[in-house]
Short mmCIF file of C-alpha atoms in Angstrom, two decimals:
data_model
loop_
_atom_site.label_atom_id
_atom_site.label_comp_id
_atom_site.label_asym_id
_atom_site.label_seq_id
_atom_site.Cartn_x
_atom_site.Cartn_y
_atom_site.Cartn_z
CA MET O 104 2.72 38.80 -96.68
CA ASP O 105 0.94 35.55 -96.54
CA ALA O 106 -0.71 33.95 -93.48
CA LYS O 107 2.61 31.77 -92.35
CA GLU O 108 4.43 34.94 -92.39
CA VAL O 109 2.48 36.94 -90.58
CA ILE O 110 2.24 34.31 -87.53
CA ALA O 111 6.29 33.92 -87.64
CA ARG O 112 7.04 37.19 -87.56
CA ARG O 113 4.61 38.10 -84.84
CA VAL O 114 5.76 34.90 -82.89
CA ALA O 115 9.54 36.27 -83.35
CA GLN O 116 8.87 39.27 -81.41
CA GLU O 117 7.86 36.85 -78.27
CA ILE O 118 11.54 35.68 -78.03
CA LYS O 119 13.92 37.63 -76.14
CA PRO O 120 17.60 37.73 -76.41
CA GLY O 121 19.28 34.80 -74.76
CA MET O 122 16.60 32.38 -74.59
CA LEU O 123 16.70 28.80 -75.32
CA VAL O 124 13.71 27.89 -77.49
CA ASN O 125 12.26 24.83 -79.28
CA LEU O 126 10.65 24.94 -82.56
CA GLY O 127 8.44 22.77 -83.50
CA ILE O 128 8.10 21.21 -87.15
CA GLY O 129 6.36 23.38 -89.91
CA LEU O 130 4.81 26.47 -89.42
CA PRO O 131 6.66 27.02 -85.90
CA SER O 132 10.30 26.38 -87.85
CA LEU O 133 9.72 29.49 -89.49
CA VAL O 134 9.95 32.03 -86.77
CA ALA O 135 13.65 31.34 -86.87
CA ASN O 136 13.95 33.37 -90.07
CA TYR O 137 12.67 36.59 -88.24
CA VAL O 138 14.61 36.40 -84.91
CA PRO O 139 17.71 38.86 -85.55
CA SER O 140 20.87 37.03 -85.04
CA GLU O 141 22.26 39.35 -82.57
CA ARG O 142 19.33 38.60 -80.54
CA GLY O 143 21.90 35.60 -79.23
CA VAL O 144 18.97 33.08 -79.12
CA PHE O 145 19.87 29.52 -79.38
CA PHE O 146 17.16 27.08 -81.20
CA GLN O 147 17.16 23.76 -79.86
CA ALA O 148 15.44 20.31 -81.34
CA GLU O 149 14.50 17.28 -79.10
CA ASN O 150 16.63 15.21 -81.47
CA GLY O 151 19.66 16.80 -79.99
CA VAL O 152 20.78 19.89 -81.19
CA ILE O 153 21.12 23.45 -79.72
CA GLY O 154 22.02 26.04 -82.15
CA LEU O 155 20.03 25.37 -84.80
CA GLY O 156 20.57 27.63 -87.98
CA ALA O 157 18.42 28.38 -91.09
CA ARG O 158 17.90 25.64 -93.73
CA PRO O 159 20.97 25.39 -96.04
CA PRO O 160 20.94 26.36 -99.62
CA GLU O 161 20.25 23.53 -101.73
CA GLY O 162 22.90 21.16 -102.49
CA MET O 163 24.67 21.91 -99.07
CA GLU O 164 22.83 20.07 -96.92
CA ASP O 165 24.15 17.35 -94.30
CA PRO O 166 22.21 14.08 -93.54
CA ASN O 167 23.51 14.67 -90.33
CA LEU O 168 22.13 17.59 -89.18
CA THR O 169 18.68 17.74 -89.28
CA ASP O 170 15.79 19.33 -86.97
CA ALA O 171 13.25 17.06 -85.27
CA GLY O 172 11.12 16.76 -88.18
CA GLY O 173 14.19 15.52 -90.31
CA ALA O 174 14.32 18.84 -92.30
CA PHE O 175 17.78 20.02 -93.19
CA VAL O 176 19.19 22.92 -91.11
CA THR O 177 22.46 24.46 -90.57
CA ALA O 178 24.47 25.14 -87.15
CA VAL O 179 25.05 28.68 -85.81
CA PRO O 180 28.54 29.30 -83.83
CA GLY O 181 28.68 27.71 -80.97
CA ALA O 182 25.91 25.06 -81.36
CA ALA O 183 26.52 21.96 -79.52
CA SER O 184 25.28 18.03 -80.24
CA ILE O 185 23.68 16.37 -77.65
CA ASP O 186 22.27 12.97 -76.76
CA SER O 187 18.25 12.18 -76.64
CA ALA O 188 18.84 12.15 -72.59
CA MET O 189 20.40 15.46 -72.34
CA SER O 190 17.83 16.70 -74.70
CA PHE O 191 14.75 15.79 -73.13
CA GLY O 192 16.39 16.33 -69.73
CA LEU O 193 16.54 19.88 -70.77
CA ILE O 194 12.90 19.58 -71.67
CA ARG O 195 11.48 17.94 -68.78
CA GLY O 196 13.68 19.53 -66.27
CA GLY O 197 12.20 22.97 -67.33
CA HIS O 198 15.42 24.48 -68.45
CA LEU O 199 13.70 25.53 -71.83
CA ASP O 200 12.51 29.48 -71.99
CA MET O 201 10.03 28.75 -74.97
CA THR O 202 9.06 26.40 -77.27
CA VAL O 203 6.50 27.24 -80.15
CA LEU O 204 4.36 24.22 -81.42
CA GLY O 205 1.76 23.97 -84.23
CA GLY O 206 -1.70 23.19 -83.31
CA LEU O 207 -4.80 21.08 -84.49
CA GLU O 208 -7.00 22.52 -81.53
CA VAL O 209 -6.78 25.13 -78.92
CA ASP O 210 -10.09 25.31 -76.61
CA GLU O 211 -11.76 27.92 -74.47
CA ALA O 212 -9.52 26.49 -71.38
CA GLY O 213 -6.62 27.35 -73.18
CA GLN O 214 -5.86 23.32 -73.67
CA LEU O 215 -3.81 22.36 -76.72
CA ALA O 216 -4.68 19.21 -79.15
CA ASN O 217 -1.49 19.03 -81.99
CA TRP O 218 -1.96 15.16 -82.43
CA LYS O 219 -4.22 12.36 -83.48
CA VAL O 220 -5.50 8.80 -83.30
CA PRO O 221 -2.59 6.07 -84.53
CA GLY O 222 -3.70 5.08 -87.74
CA LYS O 223 -5.03 8.05 -89.27
CA MET O 224 -3.38 10.18 -91.82
CA VAL O 225 -2.50 12.85 -89.36
CA PRO O 226 0.76 14.00 -87.68
CA GLY O 227 2.03 12.05 -84.21
CA MET O 228 2.72 13.01 -81.02
CA GLY O 229 6.74 13.74 -81.19
CA GLY O 230 7.74 15.05 -78.23
CA ALA O 231 5.16 17.81 -77.98
CA MET O 232 3.51 16.38 -74.53
CA ASP O 233 7.11 16.90 -72.95
CA LEU O 234 7.52 20.32 -74.56
CA VAL O 235 3.78 21.37 -73.03
CA ALA O 236 4.59 20.11 -69.91
CA GLY O 237 8.12 20.99 -69.62
CA ALA O 238 9.16 24.49 -70.99
CA ALA O 239 8.77 27.74 -68.95
CA ARG O 240 6.32 29.15 -71.85
CA VAL O 241 4.30 27.49 -74.55
CA VAL O 242 3.32 29.53 -77.65
CA VAL O 243 0.73 28.16 -80.54
CA ALA O 244 1.75 29.13 -83.87
CA MET O 245 -1.23 28.01 -85.86
CA GLN O 246 -3.77 29.05 -88.79
CA HIS O 247 -7.04 30.11 -87.61
CA CYS O 248 -9.14 27.74 -89.74
CA ALA O 249 -8.78 24.43 -91.35
CA ARG O 250 -10.89 23.24 -94.09
CA GLY O 251 -13.04 26.27 -93.46
CA LYS O 252 -13.37 25.33 -89.67
CA SER O 253 -12.16 26.96 -86.62
CA LYS O 254 -9.37 25.49 -84.77
CA ILE O 255 -10.18 27.64 -81.83
CA VAL O 256 -13.21 25.80 -80.46
CA PRO O 257 -15.24 25.39 -77.08
CA ARG O 258 -13.65 22.48 -76.03
CA CYS O 259 -10.96 19.97 -77.81
CA THR O 260 -12.35 16.93 -79.82
CA LEU O 261 -9.11 15.44 -80.20
CA PRO O 262 -6.66 13.70 -77.57
CA LEU O 263 -5.21 16.77 -75.57
CA THR O 264 -1.62 17.30 -75.92
CA ALA O 265 -1.10 18.07 -72.25
CA LEU O 266 -3.24 19.29 -69.33
CA ARG O 267 -1.27 22.37 -68.82
CA ARG O 268 -2.68 25.68 -70.40
CA VAL O 269 -1.00 27.20 -72.99
CA ASP O 270 0.28 30.78 -72.83
CA LEU O 271 -0.19 32.40 -75.99
CA ILE O 272 -2.23 31.69 -78.97
CA VAL O 273 -1.03 33.59 -82.70
CA THR O 274 -2.80 33.04 -85.62
CA GLU O 275 -3.07 34.81 -88.89
CA LEU O 276 -5.57 36.88 -87.42
CA ALA O 277 -5.13 37.46 -83.91
CA VAL O 278 -3.05 37.15 -80.69
CA ILE O 279 -4.80 35.51 -78.35
CA VAL O 280 -4.26 34.89 -74.34
CA PRO O 281 -5.69 32.27 -72.32
CA ASP O 282 -6.39 33.02 -68.56
CA ASP O 283 -9.01 31.68 -65.74
CA ASP O 284 -11.73 33.76 -68.15
CA GLY O 285 -11.14 32.04 -70.92
CA LEU O 286 -9.80 33.29 -74.19
CA MET O 287 -9.02 37.22 -73.99
CA LEU O 288 -8.34 38.76 -77.58
CA ARG O 289 -5.33 40.75 -77.41
CA GLU O 290 -4.45 41.67 -81.23
CA ARG O 291 -5.86 41.62 -84.38
CA ALA O 292 -3.80 41.19 -87.64
CA PRO O 293 -3.59 44.34 -89.94
CA GLY O 294 -6.75 44.99 -91.37
CA VAL O 295 -8.29 42.21 -89.73
CA THR O 296 -11.84 43.30 -88.00
CA VAL O 297 -12.92 42.01 -84.83
CA GLU O 298 -15.81 40.98 -86.37
CA GLU O 299 -14.20 38.57 -88.84
CA ILE O 300 -12.24 37.43 -86.02
CA VAL O 301 -15.46 36.55 -84.17
CA ALA O 302 -17.32 35.14 -87.46
CA ALA O 303 -14.01 32.66 -87.72
CA THR O 304 -13.50 31.29 -84.08
CA ASP O 305 -15.95 28.84 -82.80
CA ALA O 306 -14.85 29.62 -79.18
CA ARG O 307 -15.97 32.15 -77.19
CA LEU O 308 -13.85 35.44 -76.99
CA ASN O 309 -13.39 37.93 -74.41
CA ILE O 310 -12.87 41.41 -76.18
CA PRO O 311 -11.32 44.27 -74.83
CA GLU O 312 -12.64 47.77 -76.00
CA ASN O 313 -9.55 48.99 -77.77
CA LEU O 314 -7.87 46.30 -79.87
CA PRO O 315 -4.44 46.96 -81.21
CA GLU O 316 -3.14 45.92 -84.42
CA MET O 317 -0.30 43.81 -84.80
CA ALA O 318 2.86 45.38 -85.16
CA LEU O 319 4.81 43.31 -87.82
CA THR O 320 7.87 45.59 -89.02
CA GLU O 321 10.76 43.16 -87.34
CA ALA O 322 12.97 41.11 -89.72
CA ALA O 323 16.02 39.14 -89.14
#
């Protein structure tokens, strides 16, 4: 199981029956592969779709049906197409149960940076600012390090996506909960030691005496 699958499987466990959930582009979009269809979850994209399904088989792509990142998707029974005003009204009005976003940095205050300065060869803002501010729960799904450097840092050096503290961080090494006391380590990935997590993390972690492993048995 590669790093992205570990992350996607673990995040999928956070999605409860009947939720309305936004998945960010890239790694977060993989989460839908591990949410059983009978759970009755509707995935929303800020470009105006509620009820996104999996990526279609090659040759079956519909150019009029994409997620917010422009990737081809399918639609599940009961899906709806809405305009951008309605879509962002859902987000800004606090009607999303959860959003799952990628991250470039998360700091000890639980603040997320997932975009960079215009003009660089890097991701743009997209709808992330609205999603972090408006969703009931914000989960960051990202690989623990990039180019050998920790993405969980004492203080974000990149522009913050929003001032709000995120609710959960899931990487291929650990599950971390930001709270008033900093970053609490909640779970470790199978076969990963606490020492390995600490060595890969620049930020200070609060570590409980007993740390369980992630359970990654669930699949769609």
